JSON list of C-alpha atoms in Angstrom, two decimals:
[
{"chain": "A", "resi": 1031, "resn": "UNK", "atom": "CA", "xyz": [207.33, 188.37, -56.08]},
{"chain": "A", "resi": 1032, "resn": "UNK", "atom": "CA", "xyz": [205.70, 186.49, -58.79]},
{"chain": "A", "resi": 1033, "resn": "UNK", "atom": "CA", "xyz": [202.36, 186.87, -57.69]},
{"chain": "A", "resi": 1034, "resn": "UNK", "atom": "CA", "xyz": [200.26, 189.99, -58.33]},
{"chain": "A", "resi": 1035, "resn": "UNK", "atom": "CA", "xyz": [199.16, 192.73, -55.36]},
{"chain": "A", "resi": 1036, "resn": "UNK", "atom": "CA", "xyz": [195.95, 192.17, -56.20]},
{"chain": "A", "resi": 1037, "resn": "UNK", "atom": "CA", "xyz": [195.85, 188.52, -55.64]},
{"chain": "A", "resi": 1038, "resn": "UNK", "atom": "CA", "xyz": [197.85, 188.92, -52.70]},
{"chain": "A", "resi": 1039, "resn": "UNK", "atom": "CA", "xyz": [195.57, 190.92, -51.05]},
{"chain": "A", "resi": 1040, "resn": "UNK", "atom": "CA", "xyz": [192.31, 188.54, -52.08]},
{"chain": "A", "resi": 1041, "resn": "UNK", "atom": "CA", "xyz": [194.55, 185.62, -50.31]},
{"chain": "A", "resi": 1042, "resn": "UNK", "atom": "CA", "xyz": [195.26, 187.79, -47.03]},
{"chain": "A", "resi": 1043, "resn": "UNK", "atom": "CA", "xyz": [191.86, 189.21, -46.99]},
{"chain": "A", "resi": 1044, "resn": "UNK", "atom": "CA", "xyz": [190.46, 185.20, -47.09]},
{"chain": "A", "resi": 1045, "resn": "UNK", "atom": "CA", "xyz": [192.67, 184.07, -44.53]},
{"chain": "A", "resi": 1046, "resn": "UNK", "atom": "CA", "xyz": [191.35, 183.38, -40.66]},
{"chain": "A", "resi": 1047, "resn": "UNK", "atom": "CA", "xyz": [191.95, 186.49, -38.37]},
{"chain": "A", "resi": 1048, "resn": "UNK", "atom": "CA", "xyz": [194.55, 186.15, -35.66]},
{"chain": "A", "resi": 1049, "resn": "UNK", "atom": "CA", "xyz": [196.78, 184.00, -38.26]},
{"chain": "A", "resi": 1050, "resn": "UNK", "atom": "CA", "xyz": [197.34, 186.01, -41.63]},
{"chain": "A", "resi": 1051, "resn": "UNK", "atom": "CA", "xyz": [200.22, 188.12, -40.75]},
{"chain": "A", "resi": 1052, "resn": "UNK", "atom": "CA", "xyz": [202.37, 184.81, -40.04]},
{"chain": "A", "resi": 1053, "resn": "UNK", "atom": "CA", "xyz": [201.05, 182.63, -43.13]},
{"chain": "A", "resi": 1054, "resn": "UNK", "atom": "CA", "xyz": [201.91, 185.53, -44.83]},
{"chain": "A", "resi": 1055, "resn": "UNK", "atom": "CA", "xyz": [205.43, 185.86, -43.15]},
{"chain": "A", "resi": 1056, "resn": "UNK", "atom": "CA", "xyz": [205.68, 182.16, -44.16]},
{"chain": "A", "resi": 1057, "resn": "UNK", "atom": "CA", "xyz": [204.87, 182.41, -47.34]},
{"chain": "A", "resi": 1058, "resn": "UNK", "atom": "CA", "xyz": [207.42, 185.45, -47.84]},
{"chain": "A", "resi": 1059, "resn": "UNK", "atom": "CA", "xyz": [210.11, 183.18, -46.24]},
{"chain": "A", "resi": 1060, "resn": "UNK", "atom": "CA", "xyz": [209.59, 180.15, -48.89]},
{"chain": "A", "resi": 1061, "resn": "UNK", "atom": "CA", "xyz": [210.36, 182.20, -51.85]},
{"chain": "A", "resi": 1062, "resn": "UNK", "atom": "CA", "xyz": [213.22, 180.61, -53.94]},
{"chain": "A", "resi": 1063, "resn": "UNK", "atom": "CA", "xyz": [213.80, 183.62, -55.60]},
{"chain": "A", "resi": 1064, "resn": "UNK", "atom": "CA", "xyz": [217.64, 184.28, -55.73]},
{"chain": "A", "resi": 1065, "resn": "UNK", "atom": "CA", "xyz": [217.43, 188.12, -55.67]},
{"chain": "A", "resi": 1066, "resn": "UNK", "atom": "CA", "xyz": [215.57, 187.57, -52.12]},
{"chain": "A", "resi": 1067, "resn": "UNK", "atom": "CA", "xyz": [218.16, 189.61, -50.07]},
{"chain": "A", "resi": 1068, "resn": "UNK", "atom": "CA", "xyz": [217.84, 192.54, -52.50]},
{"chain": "A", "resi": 1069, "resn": "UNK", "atom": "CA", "xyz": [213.81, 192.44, -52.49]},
{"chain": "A", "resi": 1070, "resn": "UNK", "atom": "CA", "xyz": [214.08, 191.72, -48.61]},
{"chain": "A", "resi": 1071, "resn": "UNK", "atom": "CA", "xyz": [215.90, 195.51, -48.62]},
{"chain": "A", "resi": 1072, "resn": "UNK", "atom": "CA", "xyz": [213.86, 197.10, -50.37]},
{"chain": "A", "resi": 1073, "resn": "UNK", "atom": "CA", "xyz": [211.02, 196.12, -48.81]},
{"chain": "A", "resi": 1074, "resn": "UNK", "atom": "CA", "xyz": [212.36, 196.92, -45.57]},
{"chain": "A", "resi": 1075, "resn": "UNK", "atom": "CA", "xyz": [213.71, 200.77, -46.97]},
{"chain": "A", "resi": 1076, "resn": "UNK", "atom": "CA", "xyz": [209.99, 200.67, -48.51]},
{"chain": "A", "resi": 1077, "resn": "UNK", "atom": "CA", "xyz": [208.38, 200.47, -45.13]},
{"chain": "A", "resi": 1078, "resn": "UNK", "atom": "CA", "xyz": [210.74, 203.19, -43.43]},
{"chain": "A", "resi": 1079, "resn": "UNK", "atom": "CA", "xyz": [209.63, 205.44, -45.93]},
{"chain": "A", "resi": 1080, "resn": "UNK", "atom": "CA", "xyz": [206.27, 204.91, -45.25]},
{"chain": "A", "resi": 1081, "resn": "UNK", "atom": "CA", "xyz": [206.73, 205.32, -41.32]},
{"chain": "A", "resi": 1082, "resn": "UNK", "atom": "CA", "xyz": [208.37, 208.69, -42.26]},
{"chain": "A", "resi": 1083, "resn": "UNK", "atom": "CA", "xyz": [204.89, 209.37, -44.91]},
{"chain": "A", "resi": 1084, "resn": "UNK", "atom": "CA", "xyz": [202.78, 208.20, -42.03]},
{"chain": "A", "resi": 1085, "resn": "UNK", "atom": "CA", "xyz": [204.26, 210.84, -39.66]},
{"chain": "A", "resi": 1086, "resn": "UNK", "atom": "CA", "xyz": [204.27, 213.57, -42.05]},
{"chain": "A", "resi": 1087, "resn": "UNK", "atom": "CA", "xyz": [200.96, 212.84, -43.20]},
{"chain": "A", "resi": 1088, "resn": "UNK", "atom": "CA", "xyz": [199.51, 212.98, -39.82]},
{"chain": "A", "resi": 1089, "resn": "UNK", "atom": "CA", "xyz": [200.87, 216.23, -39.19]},
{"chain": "A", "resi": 1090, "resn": "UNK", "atom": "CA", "xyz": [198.76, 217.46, -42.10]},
{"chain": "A", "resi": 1091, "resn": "UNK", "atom": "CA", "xyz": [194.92, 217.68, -41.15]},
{"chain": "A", "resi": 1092, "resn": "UNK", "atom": "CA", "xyz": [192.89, 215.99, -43.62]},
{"chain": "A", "resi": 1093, "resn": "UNK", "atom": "CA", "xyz": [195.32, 213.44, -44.59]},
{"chain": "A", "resi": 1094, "resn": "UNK", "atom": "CA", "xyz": [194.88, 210.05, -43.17]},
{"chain": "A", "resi": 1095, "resn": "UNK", "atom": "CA", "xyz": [198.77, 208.73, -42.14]},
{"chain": "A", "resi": 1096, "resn": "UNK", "atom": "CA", "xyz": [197.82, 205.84, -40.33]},
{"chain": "A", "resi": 1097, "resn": "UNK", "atom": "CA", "xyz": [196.92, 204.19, -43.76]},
{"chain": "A", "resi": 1098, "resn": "UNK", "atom": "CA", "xyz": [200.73, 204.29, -44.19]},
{"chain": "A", "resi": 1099, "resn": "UNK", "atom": "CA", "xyz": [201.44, 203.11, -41.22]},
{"chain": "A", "resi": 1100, "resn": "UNK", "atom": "CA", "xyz": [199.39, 199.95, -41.73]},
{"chain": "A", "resi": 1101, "resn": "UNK", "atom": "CA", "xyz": [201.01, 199.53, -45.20]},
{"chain": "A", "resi": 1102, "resn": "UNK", "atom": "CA", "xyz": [204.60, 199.77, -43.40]},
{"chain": "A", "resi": 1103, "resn": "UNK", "atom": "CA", "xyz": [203.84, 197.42, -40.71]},
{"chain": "A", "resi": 1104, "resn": "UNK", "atom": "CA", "xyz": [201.95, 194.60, -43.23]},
{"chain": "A", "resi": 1105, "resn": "UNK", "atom": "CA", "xyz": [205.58, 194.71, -45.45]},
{"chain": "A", "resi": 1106, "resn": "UNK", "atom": "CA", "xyz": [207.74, 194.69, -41.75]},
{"chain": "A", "resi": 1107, "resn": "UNK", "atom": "CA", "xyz": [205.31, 191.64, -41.08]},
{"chain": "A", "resi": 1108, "resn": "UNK", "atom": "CA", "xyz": [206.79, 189.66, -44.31]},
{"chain": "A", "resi": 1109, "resn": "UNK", "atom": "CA", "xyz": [210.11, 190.16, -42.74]},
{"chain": "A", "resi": 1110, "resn": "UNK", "atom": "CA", "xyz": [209.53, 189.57, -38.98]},
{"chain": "A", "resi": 1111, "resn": "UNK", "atom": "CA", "xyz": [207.75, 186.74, -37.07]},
{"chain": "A", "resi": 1112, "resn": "UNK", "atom": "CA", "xyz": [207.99, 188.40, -34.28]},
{"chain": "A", "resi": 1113, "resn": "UNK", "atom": "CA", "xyz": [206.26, 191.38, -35.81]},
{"chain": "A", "resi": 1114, "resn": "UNK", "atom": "CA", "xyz": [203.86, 189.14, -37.70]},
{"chain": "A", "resi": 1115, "resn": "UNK", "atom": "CA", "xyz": [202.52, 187.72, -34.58]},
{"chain": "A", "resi": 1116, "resn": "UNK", "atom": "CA", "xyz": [202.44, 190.94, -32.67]},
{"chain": "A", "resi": 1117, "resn": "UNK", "atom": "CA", "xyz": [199.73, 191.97, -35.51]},
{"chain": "A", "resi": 1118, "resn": "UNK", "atom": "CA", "xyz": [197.80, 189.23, -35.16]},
{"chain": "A", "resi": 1119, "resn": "UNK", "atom": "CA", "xyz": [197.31, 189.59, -31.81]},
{"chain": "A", "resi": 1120, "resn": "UNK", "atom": "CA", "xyz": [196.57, 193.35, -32.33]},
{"chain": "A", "resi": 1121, "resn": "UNK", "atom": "CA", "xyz": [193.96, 192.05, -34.53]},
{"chain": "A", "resi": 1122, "resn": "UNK", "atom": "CA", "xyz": [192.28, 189.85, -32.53]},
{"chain": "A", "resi": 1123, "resn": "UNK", "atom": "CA", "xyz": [192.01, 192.77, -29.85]},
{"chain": "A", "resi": 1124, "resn": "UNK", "atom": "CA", "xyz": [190.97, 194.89, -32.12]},
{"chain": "A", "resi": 1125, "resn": "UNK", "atom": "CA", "xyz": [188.41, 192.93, -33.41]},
{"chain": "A", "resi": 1126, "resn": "UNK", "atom": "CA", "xyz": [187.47, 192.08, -29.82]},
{"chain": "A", "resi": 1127, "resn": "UNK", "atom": "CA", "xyz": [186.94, 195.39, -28.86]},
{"chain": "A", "resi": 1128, "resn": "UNK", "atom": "CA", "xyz": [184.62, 196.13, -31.91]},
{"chain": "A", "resi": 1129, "resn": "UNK", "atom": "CA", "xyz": [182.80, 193.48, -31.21]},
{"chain": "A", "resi": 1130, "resn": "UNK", "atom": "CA", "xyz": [182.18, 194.46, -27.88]},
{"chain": "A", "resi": 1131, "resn": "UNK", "atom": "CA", "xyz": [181.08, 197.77, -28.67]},
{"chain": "A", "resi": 1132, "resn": "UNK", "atom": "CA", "xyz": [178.46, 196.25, -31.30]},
{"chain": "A", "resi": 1133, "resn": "UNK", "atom": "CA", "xyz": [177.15, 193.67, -28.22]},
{"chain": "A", "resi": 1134, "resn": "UNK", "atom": "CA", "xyz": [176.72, 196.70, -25.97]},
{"chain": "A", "resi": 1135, "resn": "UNK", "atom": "CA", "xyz": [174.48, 199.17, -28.74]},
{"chain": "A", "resi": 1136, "resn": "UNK", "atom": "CA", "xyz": [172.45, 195.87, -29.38]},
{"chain": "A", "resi": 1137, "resn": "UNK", "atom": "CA", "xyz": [171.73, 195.24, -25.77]},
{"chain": "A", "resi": 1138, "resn": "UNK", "atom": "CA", "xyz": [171.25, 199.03, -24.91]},
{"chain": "A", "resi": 1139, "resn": "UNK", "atom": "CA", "xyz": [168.03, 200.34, -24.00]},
{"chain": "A", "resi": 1140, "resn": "UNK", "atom": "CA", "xyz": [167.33, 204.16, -23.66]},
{"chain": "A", "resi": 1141, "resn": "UNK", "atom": "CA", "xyz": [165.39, 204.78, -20.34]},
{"chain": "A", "resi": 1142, "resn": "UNK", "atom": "CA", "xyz": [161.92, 206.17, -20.55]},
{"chain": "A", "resi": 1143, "resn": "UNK", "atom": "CA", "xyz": [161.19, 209.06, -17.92]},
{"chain": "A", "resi": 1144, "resn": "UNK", "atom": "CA", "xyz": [157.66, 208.49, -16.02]},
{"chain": "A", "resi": 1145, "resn": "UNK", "atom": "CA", "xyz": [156.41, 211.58, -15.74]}
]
């Protein structure tokens, strides 16, 4: 817990795709910090409450509740490996999929009617 959210972020955000989720998990897990089981808890209550924003908020037109559930699963990630690499590989897909879609309006050509 002793470094900032800020510089957390600027680490995650530099990190290869399709990996930062788990270096992130392990870096979460090497913590020596002896109140780990009571940060661990929190965390964990932290992200249930923002599944339960996320679903209210996406009730509510206008308000964007899928930011909270990406906040909820990045914490859930710290906890779980098996969660961690579940979002890398959603990443990757993601990504893949985006990419794929750029490819395709780059090789598109709008057909010209002969008259």
């Amino acid at each position: 817990m002793g470094r900032g959210l800020k510089q957390q972020w600027k680490e995650f955000r530099g990190r290869e795709p399709g990996e930062r989720f788990q270096i992130s998990h392990r870096r979460a897990k090497e913590t020596s910090d002896p109140k780990a089981r009571t940060w661990r808890l929190l965390r964990i209550l932290g992200a249930i409450a923002m599944v339960v924003l996320g679903v209210i908020f996406s009730l509510i037109p206008g308000i964007p509740g899928f930011v909270f559930f990406f906040v909820a699963a990045t914490i859930l990630a710290a906890e779980s490996l098996r969660f961690a690499r579940a979002l890398d590989a959603t990443e990757m897909k993601i990504r893949g999929m985006f990419s794929g879609m750029r490819r395709g309006r780059r090789g598109h050509r709008v057909a010209r009617r002969h008259s």
